Each structure stands twice: as C-alpha cells, then as structure tokens.
Amino acid sequence: MSPLLTGRKAGTGRKARTGRATHTSPATRTSPATRAAQYAALLGYLVFLAVPFLWLLSTAFKPARELGSLHPTWIPKDPTLENFRQAFDEQPLLDAAWNSFVTAASASVVAVLLATPLAYTIARRRTLLSRLSTAWVVISQAFPFVLLIIPLFLILKELRLIDSRPGLIMVYVVWALPFALWMLVGYVRAVPPELEEAAAVDGAGRLRTLVFVTAPLLAPGIAATALFAFVSAWNEFFFALVLLKSPEKQTLPVVLTHFLGAEGAADLGPLAAAALLATLPSLVLFAFLQRRITSGLLAGAVKS
Amino acid sequence: MIPATAAERSVPEKRPRARGARGRGPRGRGGGDFGAWFLVLPALLPILVLSVGPIVYGISLAFTDAQSGRTEATEWIGLLNFQDLMRDTLFWESFRIGLVWAVAVTVPQFLLALGLALLLNEELRLRWLARALAIVPWAMPEIVVGIMWRLIYQPDAGILNETLRDLHLGNGHDWLTGLGTALPAVVVVGIWAGMPQTTVALLAGLQNTPRELHEAAAVDGAGAWRRFRTVTWPALRPVALAITALNFIWNFNSFALVYVLTSGGPGGRTRLPMLFAYEEAFRYGQYGYAAAMGCAMVAVISVLLALHLVVRLRGGQERGGEAR
C-alpha cells in the first residue's frame, strides 16, 4: 500500500494548488476514435449484463401460448399476470418468503450484535486476538461448505434441530459472522480515533464515548452490514437445502427449485415469475446500499 | 493481511498521520484493560463452538467410517477414506472439472471486469446504467441466476437459440444437456454472475490511483498502454490479486449455480467437487468419505493460497523498494 499512500499524498498537495480542473488537461484528452471504441465496448457490456435479466422479465409476462412458440419474441405480444397467479397456486411462495424473511432477519440481527463489539476491539487494538480473528476471517472463506455442513448436520441432528428454523438461523449466524466482522472492522477504522480521544480528554468515560461518540458514527455502517447479511441469507441455498426437509419450512430459494420438475422439464412462465419475485427484495435493498456495502467490504480488505 | 503488514514494515515508523485520515487505531495501546474480553467473548464463543469446532470435527470425520443410518458406533479407520479417494476415478474427474471450471471462470471474469472497470473510470455517458446493471447479478440469489440462464439456454423457447436461428448459425441446440456444451455453458453463467463484484472492487482500486500521476505520465509522453502498465497496474495490483484469489476459491467451491443449471450432468461433465461431495454426503449418506473430499479440496486450495501469498509478498517488497 505504501506507494499508493505516498502517491496520494503528493497528489493531494498538488490538487490543493491547481484545483480539480487538472483532469481535463490536454495530455489526457481522449481521441474520438478511442471514445468510439470505448462506447462500443460499453455497449457490449451493457448487452451482456442486461440480456439475461430482460429475458427473465419477458418470460415472466408471457402467456403460455407464446412460451410454447418456436419463435420466441423479446416483447410479449399479449402480456399477462397469469404466470404470477399460477406460481402462487403451484408453490407456497408466501410461506416460503415469510420463512426466508424471518430466518434472514434473525440471523442478520444476531450476527451484527455479536460481531460489532469484536470488530471494535479488532480495529482499535492490535493484539494477538485481533490477528487471530482476522486470520480466521480469511481462512473461513477458503473452507468448502461441505466440511462445515456435514459436522453441523450431525450436531444439529443430535440436538434435534434439523429441519427447524432455529437450527438454520444458527448456521446462518456463523456463516455471516466473517464478512460482518470484515465490513465492521473497516467501518470502525473509518471513525477517526481522534474523536474518541477528544471525548476522553473532555472527561467522558470509555462507555460514554462508545455510546455517544462512536456508535452514532458507526450506525450507518452497522445498518449496511446488517442489510448485507440479510440479503446474503435471503439468497442462500446450500445450507437451506441440506437442513430443511419439510416443504412448509423451506426458504424461497429451495422452493424455487421445485418449479424445475424432474429432468429439466419446467413450467417456464410461473418459474420466471417466481424467480423474479424472489429477487425483488434483494435488488431493492442492494440498489439503495450498493455503495455502502462495497466501501465496507473494501475498507475491510484494504485496511486490515 | 500478511502482505499489508509487510508493506507496513517498509514504511518509516514515525510517518505523520494525515489529518482526518481513516487512521488505524492507536497502536499498542495495550491489551488487558477495560473488559476487552467482555466485548469479544459473545462473538468468539459462537465462532469457536459453531465454526472452528465443526471444522475440526469435520476434518476428523474424514478419518472415520461415519455413515447415515448406522446402528453400530462410528470407528476410526485412519487413512482408508483417502486411499479410496485416490482410487476413485470419478472423484479425480470431478476434481479436474473443478479446477478447469475455477480457472475458466476466474480468468475471463477478471479480464472482463478489469475492462469494465477501466471503462467506468472514464467519463462516459451511460456509465450510470452499467453501474446500475452491475447490481443485478450481484444481488440475485444464485438460484435465480441459474433459473434465468436456463430460460436463455432453453432449446426451443430460449433466446439464445432464437438469435442463432435468426443469424442462420444453427437450428437449435440443447446447450445444458449437450456433452460438449454443458461445461462452457455453465462457465459463461459463472463469469456473468461474478463479474460485478470484481468490477466494483477493481473500480474502487482505480479510484484510489491518483489522477495526477496519470497526467504526469501523459505529459511525459506515455501512451495509454504504458500509463496502464506503469501507473494504473502497480496501484491496482494488491486489489487485483486479492480479488482473483478469492474468486478462484469461491468458484472452486461453488455449488448452487451449477446445481440448478445442470445438477452436475450430463454424465458428470459439470459435476464440481462440491456437487460430488454433497451427493456423497446427503444422497448416499457417506459422511466420512465426503469429509475426506472436503479435506482434499482444502489441501489444494491451501497450496494455491500459499503460492499466491508468496507472489503478493514479493510484490509488496518490490513496491516498498520503489517507494523510497
């Protein structure tokens, strides 16, 4: 990181003198040919990114007749909501969404409650403990989930927590802890310790400082972490697949796979409609949070 | 982690901290005061009990004959599972597919993401749209990503075949069940699904590169490629290496995407190690054997990670030298 930092410092000094205008200096102005190539490339990326999603949208609103046609079209000639109705008829989507919501919300709240104090300690003190925790965060990313799920499955079976919501929540908490910790450490480091020191100089105790100075500054980061944990759990499939057996307890991603019949035979319309519905909450949350989540994940990565 | 520390070491200790810099905490303020353990234990206990513990248990299972529905007690069988594993051609095949898949996804994913990040770092119209679209694959449940691409790959009603027909490039193909096309088809989905995160990470790295250095290089007459090599890449390198390593691991261990696209078929052509281990454990109840597979996966990843760390460390030292 060091050249990066020194570079940035040298730059900051210059920027102060010459102002922001520098970045359109003639030397870096782009030629029209390069610009054209850039736009062509950007267009290619846009198509690559957008096409699958647009096709999902299109399929979700097509009547069965058009879905059966050998020459599918982009825009449904006769758009319908029939697929959504049928999707709700075929599978208990509402129950599944509720299961997903409760599981994800509980797991994310618990994970953040547990991770915040630890993250604070890691960020503010350089002890063996903080080094070990950071190492664990990294190592935990490398472990294939089979190595975690088989023992957890056997333990939860002993505890009679297979096929139960608390069991899945417990697993999700553990699964969410590393990245929650990761993000939160980054957010804590973004709070200048000088502020805490100033409060201490003014005579505030450790706890007072934490509650009245640090916590408010940290709140947006904590919220972003919680929502990211929520979205991750809402989207999670593997653990839910292994741990939940009875249909009425299954979460949305598992229920979605029921639309895919055996041997890939699927009712495309309802499948697309249900898939679209399952995505909406995460999309909405992410649209609001994307910047914070990214900065959090990266702050954790760059600053540890 | 380690590389960062290595880089730190090359920095003079008494560097004045920039005002309001997102500084690291005051160092060496001593451990034991104020109930540090009180803050730490609530998170540490579940981690130890539910994560470290199970992983240790999981590794130990690899040395037992644990199975579902056994009435007699589980026994230690030493390396027997691993010996079976060595002889299991299906496993080796799945392992090979896993490595091919991880490389085939990670490398193009990185290159495409780098390209997109460089584009988004330019002042182009429509870049907001690209940023907005990049959220979609990232926020979607993997299951939905899989379902979505199944709709695209549909032999009759899918848009891919329809486009090819329009272009007179063939008359429909069953991509996900064709022996030769299944793996490439899922690789494309893997690339699509992971590209946004990589792009966003690289973009953040790019935005940390001081523009002034670019301009200085341009004034000195450096072309675009030279500026990329001498200014952009050195600054981007740590982020790029970290994200590539993580992507590789995640891809090698991935499950949901391929599970919903092909379930490992046709004929095992897309059976990633995780799918294999999952079937072994939860379809056939061979817990011990599946745990041994997990251990083998960890072993390979550890070796690769170690190599990667060596590369990163060496890079850190070089750059530390340049900085002075």
XYZ file of C-alpha atoms in Angstrom:
628
model
C 0.000 0.000 0.000
C 2.831 2.360 0.675
C 3.438 3.822 -2.820
C -0.268 4.239 -3.134
C -0.411 6.276 0.019
C 2.646 8.383 -0.707
C 1.368 8.928 -4.213
C -1.956 10.062 -2.913
C -0.298 12.450 -0.527
C 1.841 14.034 -3.199
C -1.287 14.340 -5.284
C -3.329 15.955 -2.569
C -0.840 18.745 -2.243
C -0.948 19.480 -5.921
C -4.668 19.317 -6.150
C -4.914 21.929 -3.475
C -2.902 24.297 -5.632
C -4.260 23.650 -9.088
C -7.800 22.618 -8.293
C -9.933 19.886 -9.833
C -9.636 21.248 -13.346
C -6.386 19.356 -13.904
C -8.090 16.213 -15.007
C -9.134 17.543 -18.374
C -5.637 18.661 -19.229
C -4.953 18.264 -22.975
C -2.445 15.496 -22.430
C -5.087 13.038 -21.223
C -7.894 14.110 -23.545
C -9.187 11.124 -25.461
C -9.240 10.962 -29.221
C -12.621 10.479 -30.975
C -11.573 7.065 -32.268
C -10.739 5.867 -28.762
C -14.009 7.284 -27.499
C -15.939 5.405 -30.175
C -14.191 2.180 -29.241
C -14.937 2.809 -25.592
C -18.626 3.304 -26.297
C -18.733 0.184 -28.414
C -17.179 -1.797 -25.567
C -19.525 -0.270 -23.042
C -22.473 -1.197 -25.232
C -21.222 -4.769 -25.399
C -21.007 -4.933 -21.621
C -24.464 -3.446 -21.218
C -25.941 -6.076 -23.512
C -24.103 -8.890 -21.719
C -25.260 -7.667 -18.329
C -28.825 -6.816 -19.276
C -29.935 -9.560 -21.644
C -30.452 -12.382 -19.113
C -32.457 -10.162 -16.820
C -34.577 -8.725 -19.635
C -35.290 -12.232 -20.845
C -36.438 -13.211 -17.365
C -38.769 -10.204 -17.325
C -40.096 -11.026 -20.756
C -40.715 -14.671 -19.885
C -42.490 -13.815 -16.669
C -45.131 -11.792 -18.504
C -45.712 -14.086 -21.475
C -48.880 -16.140 -21.798
C -48.429 -19.916 -22.120
C -49.242 -19.750 -25.829
C -46.270 -17.505 -26.565
C -43.952 -19.503 -24.342
C -44.700 -22.580 -26.401
C -43.934 -20.830 -29.649
C -40.846 -21.910 -31.512
C -40.027 -18.338 -32.376
C -39.902 -16.515 -29.073
C -40.048 -12.753 -29.088
C -38.483 -10.186 -26.789
C -41.651 -8.305 -26.027
C -44.748 -10.317 -25.106
C -47.477 -9.616 -27.652
C -50.104 -10.307 -25.081
C -48.591 -9.587 -21.636
C -50.291 -11.284 -18.731
C -50.081 -11.699 -14.980
C -51.338 -15.255 -15.265
C -47.844 -16.675 -14.552
C -47.708 -14.959 -11.193
C -51.115 -16.290 -10.205
C -50.127 -19.764 -11.293
C -46.819 -19.517 -9.424
C -48.639 -18.781 -6.174
C -51.024 -21.656 -6.883
C -48.312 -24.197 -7.550
C -45.976 -23.489 -4.653
C -46.395 -21.937 -1.211
C -44.464 -18.835 -2.208
C -45.809 -16.585 0.522
C -44.956 -19.055 3.275
C -41.534 -19.554 1.773
C -40.955 -15.808 1.588
C -42.005 -15.493 5.220
C -39.621 -18.303 6.203
C -36.828 -16.609 4.310
C -37.605 -13.258 5.849
C -37.703 -14.481 9.461
C -34.578 -16.586 9.073
C -32.597 -13.894 7.307
C -33.714 -11.103 9.625
C -32.950 -13.036 12.811
C -29.605 -14.243 11.531
C -28.541 -10.785 10.417
C -29.537 -9.103 13.689
C -27.795 -11.719 15.818
C -24.695 -11.732 13.636
C -24.315 -7.961 13.791
C -24.924 -7.849 17.546
C -22.206 -10.414 18.045
C -19.777 -9.004 15.520
C -19.855 -5.309 16.385
C -18.021 -5.454 19.740
C -15.476 -7.881 18.353
C -14.946 -5.701 15.294
C -14.437 -2.688 17.500
C -11.831 -4.480 19.568
C -10.018 -5.764 16.496
C -9.974 -2.366 14.856
C -8.783 -0.445 17.864
C -6.288 -2.822 19.420
C -3.553 -4.774 17.801
C -3.442 -7.858 19.915
C -2.869 -11.498 19.210
C -6.615 -11.922 19.382
C -7.270 -9.430 16.635
C -4.660 -11.055 14.437
C -6.171 -14.477 15.024
C -9.656 -13.217 14.253
C -8.510 -11.632 11.034
C -6.766 -14.838 10.047
C -9.930 -16.772 10.803
C -11.982 -14.438 8.615
C -9.696 -15.142 5.694
C -9.361 -18.864 6.302
C -13.104 -19.309 6.728
C -13.529 -18.071 3.174
C -11.379 -20.900 1.889
C -13.265 -23.747 3.528
C -15.621 -25.641 1.295
C -19.007 -25.667 2.945
C -19.205 -29.481 2.935
C -16.568 -29.534 5.600
C -18.766 -27.295 7.721
C -22.175 -28.649 6.856
C -21.568 -32.351 7.489
C -20.491 -31.851 11.119
C -23.143 -29.179 11.658
C -25.735 -31.531 10.238
C -24.662 -34.273 12.629
C -24.526 -31.902 15.616
C -27.889 -30.353 14.825
C -29.310 -33.846 14.411
C -28.129 -34.735 17.917
C -29.781 -31.551 19.181
C -32.916 -32.326 17.164
C -32.545 -29.036 15.330
C -32.549 -30.450 11.811
C -35.488 -29.193 9.799
C -36.027 -26.358 12.245
C -35.798 -22.625 11.850
C -33.540 -22.053 14.901
C -31.059 -24.556 13.506
C -30.842 -22.766 10.172
C -30.605 -19.385 11.885
C -27.677 -20.630 13.956
C -25.887 -21.813 10.844
C -26.544 -18.520 9.070
C -25.216 -16.543 12.023
C -21.937 -18.427 11.890
C -21.819 -18.121 8.140
C -22.474 -14.364 8.242
C -20.009 -13.589 11.027
C -16.822 -13.462 8.939
C -17.976 -10.914 6.428
C -19.930 -8.939 9.024
C -16.735 -8.737 11.040
C -14.786 -7.829 7.942
C -17.079 -4.969 6.984
C -17.435 -3.671 10.530
C -13.695 -3.570 11.149
C -13.441 -1.360 8.072
C -16.198 0.916 9.319
C -14.673 1.224 12.789
C -11.320 2.165 11.277
C -13.073 4.884 9.297
C -14.082 6.551 12.562
C -11.105 8.729 13.491
C -9.765 7.655 16.875
C -9.009 11.326 17.468
C -12.705 11.886 18.096
C -12.707 9.278 20.831
C -9.534 10.690 22.293
C -11.058 14.164 22.309
C -14.086 12.842 24.161
C -11.808 11.128 26.645
C -9.911 14.365 27.181
C -13.218 16.080 27.838
C -13.734 13.614 30.647
C -16.108 11.128 29.075
C -15.655 7.563 30.252
C -14.979 4.664 27.894
C -18.589 3.567 27.807
C -19.919 7.095 27.377
C -17.530 7.645 24.497
C -18.623 4.406 22.870
C -22.309 5.150 23.205
C -22.372 8.861 22.397
C -19.430 9.348 20.061
C -18.575 6.108 18.315
C -21.963 4.419 17.998
C -23.704 7.242 16.108
C -20.819 7.477 13.651
C -20.848 3.736 13.224
C -24.610 3.371 12.867
C -24.825 3.638 9.063
C -22.062 1.063 8.709
C -23.787 -1.280 11.133
C -27.030 -0.894 9.216
C -25.310 -1.615 5.917
C -23.667 -4.696 7.370
C -26.959 -5.963 8.760
C -28.715 -5.477 5.443
C -25.927 -7.191 3.566
C -26.143 -10.121 5.967
C -29.894 -10.135 5.417
C -29.603 -10.222 1.641
C -26.954 -12.948 1.776
C -29.135 -15.126 3.980
C -32.223 -14.378 1.877
C -30.309 -15.609 -1.177
C -28.597 -18.582 0.475
C -29.371 -22.009 -0.891
C -26.935 -24.735 0.123
C -27.457 -24.785 3.898
C -31.203 -24.416 3.494
C -31.248 -27.311 1.030
C -29.398 -29.598 3.396
C -31.028 -28.618 6.673
C -34.698 -28.185 5.789
C -36.729 -31.209 4.888
C -40.429 -30.417 5.287
C -41.856 -28.322 2.452
C -43.651 -25.889 4.749
C -40.399 -24.843 6.397
C -38.326 -24.325 3.271
C -36.976 -20.944 2.266
C -37.629 -19.208 -1.028
C -34.536 -20.359 -2.977
C -35.259 -24.005 -2.128
C -38.923 -23.654 -3.060
C -37.904 -22.076 -6.373
C -36.137 -25.266 -7.372
C -39.453 -27.144 -7.038
C -40.610 -25.333 -10.158
C -37.941 -27.192 -12.052
C -39.514 -30.569 -12.497
C -37.531 -33.747 -12.832
C -35.286 -33.947 -15.891
C -35.370 -30.224 -16.514
C -38.999 -30.138 -17.522
C -40.228 -26.844 -16.211
C -43.238 -24.630 -16.465
C -41.320 -21.643 -17.769
C -43.837 -18.887 -17.115
C -44.511 -19.497 -13.414
C -40.848 -20.343 -12.908
C -39.790 -16.958 -14.278
C -42.494 -15.141 -12.349
C -41.494 -16.729 -9.044
C -37.794 -16.161 -9.678
C -38.478 -12.509 -10.381
C -40.450 -12.094 -7.165
C -37.732 -13.775 -5.112
C -35.174 -11.328 -6.460
C -37.061 -8.111 -5.880
C -36.300 -7.597 -2.171
C -32.571 -8.116 -2.597
C -32.485 -5.936 -5.683
C -34.246 -3.083 -3.929
C -32.043 -3.303 -0.829
C -28.912 -3.539 -2.924
C -29.856 -0.615 -5.119
C -30.010 1.562 -2.020
C -26.992 0.107 -0.335
C -24.572 -0.828 -3.040
C -22.163 1.997 -2.381
C -22.021 1.417 1.363
C -21.671 -2.332 1.027
C -18.856 -2.012 -1.443
C -16.998 0.541 0.585
C -17.466 -1.619 3.662
C -16.207 -4.795 2.038
C -13.283 -2.948 0.516
C -12.413 -0.989 3.614
C -12.160 -4.297 5.412
C -9.968 -5.653 2.644
C -7.658 -2.725 2.146
C -7.122 -1.627 5.686
C -6.563 -4.775 7.641
C -3.319 -9.463 5.726
C 0.242 -10.578 5.756
C 1.185 -8.551 2.671
C -0.288 -5.436 4.180
C 1.843 -5.970 7.233
C 4.856 -6.498 5.037
C 4.176 -3.254 3.244
C 3.756 -1.511 6.564
C 7.131 -2.686 7.640
C 8.711 -0.829 4.766
C 7.067 2.384 5.886
C 9.065 4.513 8.300
C 7.535 4.110 11.738
C 7.060 7.753 12.544
C 5.128 8.738 9.464
C 2.870 11.645 10.409
C -0.737 10.641 10.004
C -2.714 12.730 7.549
C -5.366 14.754 9.281
C -8.684 13.001 9.446
C -7.158 10.070 7.634
C -9.122 6.896 8.135
C -6.389 6.031 10.545
C -5.890 2.717 12.194
C -6.463 2.797 15.884
C -3.804 3.976 18.234
C -1.427 1.089 18.211
C -0.085 -0.856 21.080
C -2.429 0.775 23.485
C -2.017 -2.385 25.483
C -4.441 -5.267 25.660
C -5.814 -6.143 29.011
C -7.576 -3.005 30.235
C -11.326 -2.343 30.088
C -13.274 -5.562 29.662
C -11.893 -6.385 26.237
C -12.856 -9.969 26.823
C -16.331 -8.864 27.714
C -16.675 -7.311 24.275
C -15.059 -10.170 22.499
C -16.460 -13.300 24.073
C -20.034 -13.017 22.761
C -18.770 -13.294 19.191
C -15.853 -15.557 19.938
C -17.888 -18.272 21.623
C -20.282 -18.910 18.725
C -17.354 -18.761 16.332
C -15.477 -21.348 18.327
C -18.495 -23.549 19.026
C -20.202 -23.333 15.654
C -17.411 -22.728 13.197
C -13.959 -23.706 14.391
C -15.368 -26.669 16.310
C -17.364 -28.141 13.418
C -14.474 -27.674 11.031
C -12.201 -29.628 13.339
C -14.947 -32.224 13.775
C -15.430 -32.264 10.006
C -11.751 -32.918 9.398
C -11.756 -35.679 11.992
C -14.769 -37.267 10.302
C -12.598 -37.836 7.254
C -10.713 -40.452 9.271
C -13.840 -42.338 10.321
C -16.403 -44.541 8.641
C -19.274 -42.236 9.582
C -22.420 -43.020 7.598
C -26.071 -42.223 7.867
C -28.312 -44.832 9.446
C -25.529 -46.808 11.090
C -26.519 -48.545 14.245
C -23.079 -49.534 15.467
C -20.651 -46.875 16.641
C -18.528 -44.931 14.181
C -14.952 -46.171 14.036
C -11.603 -44.638 13.254
C -10.334 -46.065 10.032
C -7.225 -43.974 9.579
C -6.414 -43.088 6.008
C -8.771 -45.590 4.431
C -11.107 -42.890 3.078
C -8.174 -41.126 1.494
C -6.937 -44.356 -0.043
C -10.387 -44.897 -1.541
C -10.389 -41.336 -2.709
C -7.093 -41.815 -4.526
C -8.599 -44.729 -6.427
C -11.891 -43.018 -7.146
C -11.669 -42.028 -10.808
C -14.997 -40.220 -10.597
C -13.589 -38.033 -7.871
C -10.461 -37.194 -9.853
C -12.621 -36.370 -12.815
C -14.735 -34.075 -10.672
C -11.619 -32.508 -9.240
C -10.285 -31.860 -12.705
C -13.604 -30.309 -13.722
C -13.497 -28.146 -10.602
C -10.059 -26.785 -11.462
C -10.960 -26.248 -15.123
C -14.151 -24.512 -14.065
C -12.396 -22.313 -11.499
C -9.743 -21.190 -13.970
C -12.174 -20.844 -16.874
C -14.427 -18.654 -14.777
C -11.904 -16.669 -12.760
C -9.597 -15.547 -15.561
C -12.151 -14.177 -18.049
C -14.138 -12.801 -15.158
C -11.127 -10.819 -14.068
C -10.236 -9.611 -17.552
C -13.786 -8.586 -18.373
C -14.190 -6.900 -15.017
C -10.914 -5.051 -15.486
C -12.082 -3.819 -18.868
C -15.409 -2.713 -17.494
C -13.795 -1.036 -14.504
C -11.421 0.896 -16.763
C -14.393 1.987 -18.879
C -16.430 3.015 -15.884
C -13.491 5.020 -14.627
C -13.670 7.136 -17.786
C -16.165 9.897 -18.068
C -18.585 8.187 -20.383
C -22.285 8.705 -20.798
C -24.362 5.681 -19.803
C -21.854 4.553 -17.226
C -24.530 5.030 -14.571
C -26.536 2.390 -16.435
C -23.642 -0.044 -16.349
C -23.222 0.567 -12.646
C -26.924 0.049 -12.061
C -26.959 -3.155 -14.116
C -23.950 -4.492 -12.283
C -26.080 -4.675 -9.174
C -28.420 -7.206 -10.745
C -26.163 -10.281 -10.876
C -24.684 -9.379 -7.540
C -27.950 -9.049 -5.658
C -29.686 -12.025 -7.231
C -29.932 -15.342 -5.441
C -27.667 -17.778 -7.259
C -30.675 -19.987 -7.760
C -32.409 -17.233 -9.700
C -29.295 -16.605 -11.764
C -29.323 -20.281 -12.658
C -33.020 -20.275 -13.480
C -32.607 -17.153 -15.584
C -29.876 -18.684 -17.696
C -31.849 -21.876 -18.092
C -34.510 -19.739 -19.702
C -31.871 -18.370 -22.065
C -30.432 -21.775 -22.900
C -33.883 -23.359 -23.440
C -33.653 -25.416 -26.639
C -36.920 -24.165 -28.167
C -38.166 -21.176 -26.259
C -34.775 -19.735 -25.338
C -33.464 -16.500 -26.739
C -30.011 -17.870 -27.462
C -31.178 -20.430 -29.988
C -33.669 -17.991 -31.457
C -30.910 -15.439 -32.034
C -28.700 -18.086 -33.594
C -31.578 -19.142 -35.850
C -32.111 -15.540 -36.889
C -28.447 -15.276 -37.752
C -28.614 -18.625 -39.577
C -25.995 -20.029 -37.251
C -27.667 -23.300 -36.455
C -31.006 -24.756 -35.798
C -31.294 -25.006 -32.078
C -29.052 -26.756 -29.649
C -29.627 -28.144 -26.198
C -26.780 -26.316 -24.501
C -27.059 -27.587 -20.960
C -27.515 -31.240 -21.823
C -25.074 -31.443 -24.706
C -21.947 -33.333 -23.679
C -19.602 -30.827 -25.250
C -21.504 -27.634 -24.477
C -22.624 -28.106 -20.876
C -19.394 -27.035 -19.193
C -18.791 -23.999 -21.432
C -22.426 -23.007 -20.954
C -22.187 -23.033 -17.161
C -18.812 -21.292 -17.301
C -20.447 -18.366 -19.104
C -23.021 -18.154 -16.332
C -20.287 -18.258 -13.715
C -18.482 -15.402 -15.405
C -21.661 -13.372 -15.649
C -22.602 -13.956 -12.037
C -19.268 -12.961 -10.512
C -18.225 -10.144 -12.814
C -19.956 -7.299 -10.970
C -18.265 -7.823 -7.602
C -14.904 -7.994 -9.313
C -15.667 -4.875 -11.334
C -16.701 -2.911 -8.286
C -13.602 -3.939 -6.364
C -11.317 -3.023 -9.251
C -13.130 0.242 -9.818
C -12.567 1.192 -6.203
C -8.903 0.331 -6.664
C -8.736 2.504 -9.767
C -10.271 5.420 -7.979
C -7.522 5.229 -5.413
C -4.972 5.819 -8.173
C -4.033 9.472 -8.170
C -5.065 11.107 -11.423
C -2.097 13.421 -11.180
C 0.287 10.542 -11.756
C -1.592 9.730 -14.952
C -1.294 13.263 -16.138
C 2.355 13.489 -15.296
C 2.931 10.288 -17.279
C 0.865 11.618 -20.178
C 2.793 14.875 -20.200
C 5.961 12.829 -20.362
C 4.547 11.236 -23.492
C 3.465 7.862 -22.181
C 0.751 6.193 -24.252
C -2.339 4.552 -22.825
C -0.770 1.113 -22.512
C 2.379 2.497 -20.888
C 0.306 4.528 -18.448
C -1.672 1.401 -17.600
C 1.495 -0.597 -17.014
C 3.440 1.958 -15.040
C 0.741 3.857 -13.162
C -2.560 2.012 -13.060
C -1.452 -1.573 -12.636
C 1.016 -1.073 -9.770
C -1.672 0.701 -7.782
C -4.285 -1.868 -8.695
C -2.148 -4.932 -8.110
C -2.958 -5.620 -4.447
C -6.713 -5.363 -5.016
C -6.463 -7.404 -8.203
C -4.501 -10.208 -6.561
C -6.772 -10.353 -3.552
C -9.982 -10.436 -5.570
C -8.635 -13.023 -8.003
C -7.586 -15.328 -5.182
C -10.968 -15.037 -3.503
C -12.803 -15.526 -6.800
C -10.790 -18.634 -7.513
C -11.621 -20.136 -4.131
C -15.292 -19.223 -4.340
C -15.553 -20.599 -7.839
C -13.779 -23.821 -6.958
C -16.162 -24.279 -4.017
C -19.301 -23.177 -5.806
C -22.452 -25.213 -5.716
C -25.830 -23.537 -6.186
C -25.312 -22.199 -9.690
C -24.348 -25.494 -11.259
C -26.788 -27.414 -9.076
C -29.696 -25.548 -10.597
C -28.287 -25.373 -14.143
C -27.261 -28.967 -14.742
C -27.164 -30.784 -11.379
C -23.732 -31.947 -12.471
C -24.883 -33.532 -15.708
C -24.751 -34.530 -18.471
C -22.863 -37.645 -17.495
C -20.955 -35.831 -14.782
C -19.484 -33.293 -17.197
C -20.271 -30.418 -14.857
C -20.063 -32.274 -11.557
C -17.997 -29.857 -9.484
C -16.300 -31.266 -6.368
C -18.885 -29.615 -4.123
C -21.731 -31.273 -6.018
C -19.969 -34.595 -5.763
C -19.343 -34.228 -2.037
C -22.918 -33.085 -1.482
C -24.305 -36.158 -3.228
C -21.906 -38.420 -1.400
C -22.908 -36.988 1.980
C -26.586 -36.260 1.676
C -27.783 -38.611 -1.011
C -25.696 -41.670 -0.162
C -25.035 -40.798 3.486
C -21.266 -41.332 3.247
C -20.288 -38.634 5.731
C -16.749 -39.813 6.320
C -15.966 -40.159 2.643
C -17.475 -36.777 1.798
C -15.463 -35.174 4.599
C -12.324 -36.672 3.083
C -13.271 -34.983 -0.200
C -13.667 -31.714 1.642
C -10.189 -32.153 3.121
C -8.718 -32.801 -0.305
C -10.348 -29.603 -1.565
C -8.933 -27.630 1.343
C -5.485 -29.071 0.708
C -5.462 -27.934 -2.899
C -6.786 -24.506 -2.026
C -4.189 -24.093 0.717
C -1.353 -24.870 -1.651
C -2.683 -22.370 -4.162
C -3.214 -19.779 -1.458
C 0.327 -20.233 -0.212
C 1.671 -19.688 -3.722
C -0.492 -16.647 -4.035
C 0.777 -15.210 -0.765
C 4.345 -15.669 -1.917
C 3.552 -13.694 -5.070
C 1.829 -10.981 -3.092
C 4.608 -10.718 -0.551
C 7.239 -10.433 -3.210
C 5.198 -7.764 -4.986
C 4.829 -5.859 -1.736
C 8.565 -5.848 -1.185
C 9.298 -4.652 -4.701
C 6.909 -1.810 -4.348
C 8.211 -0.980 -0.925
C 11.593 -0.566 -2.565
C 10.308 1.642 -5.346
C 8.573 3.914 -2.910
C 11.839 5.003 -1.375
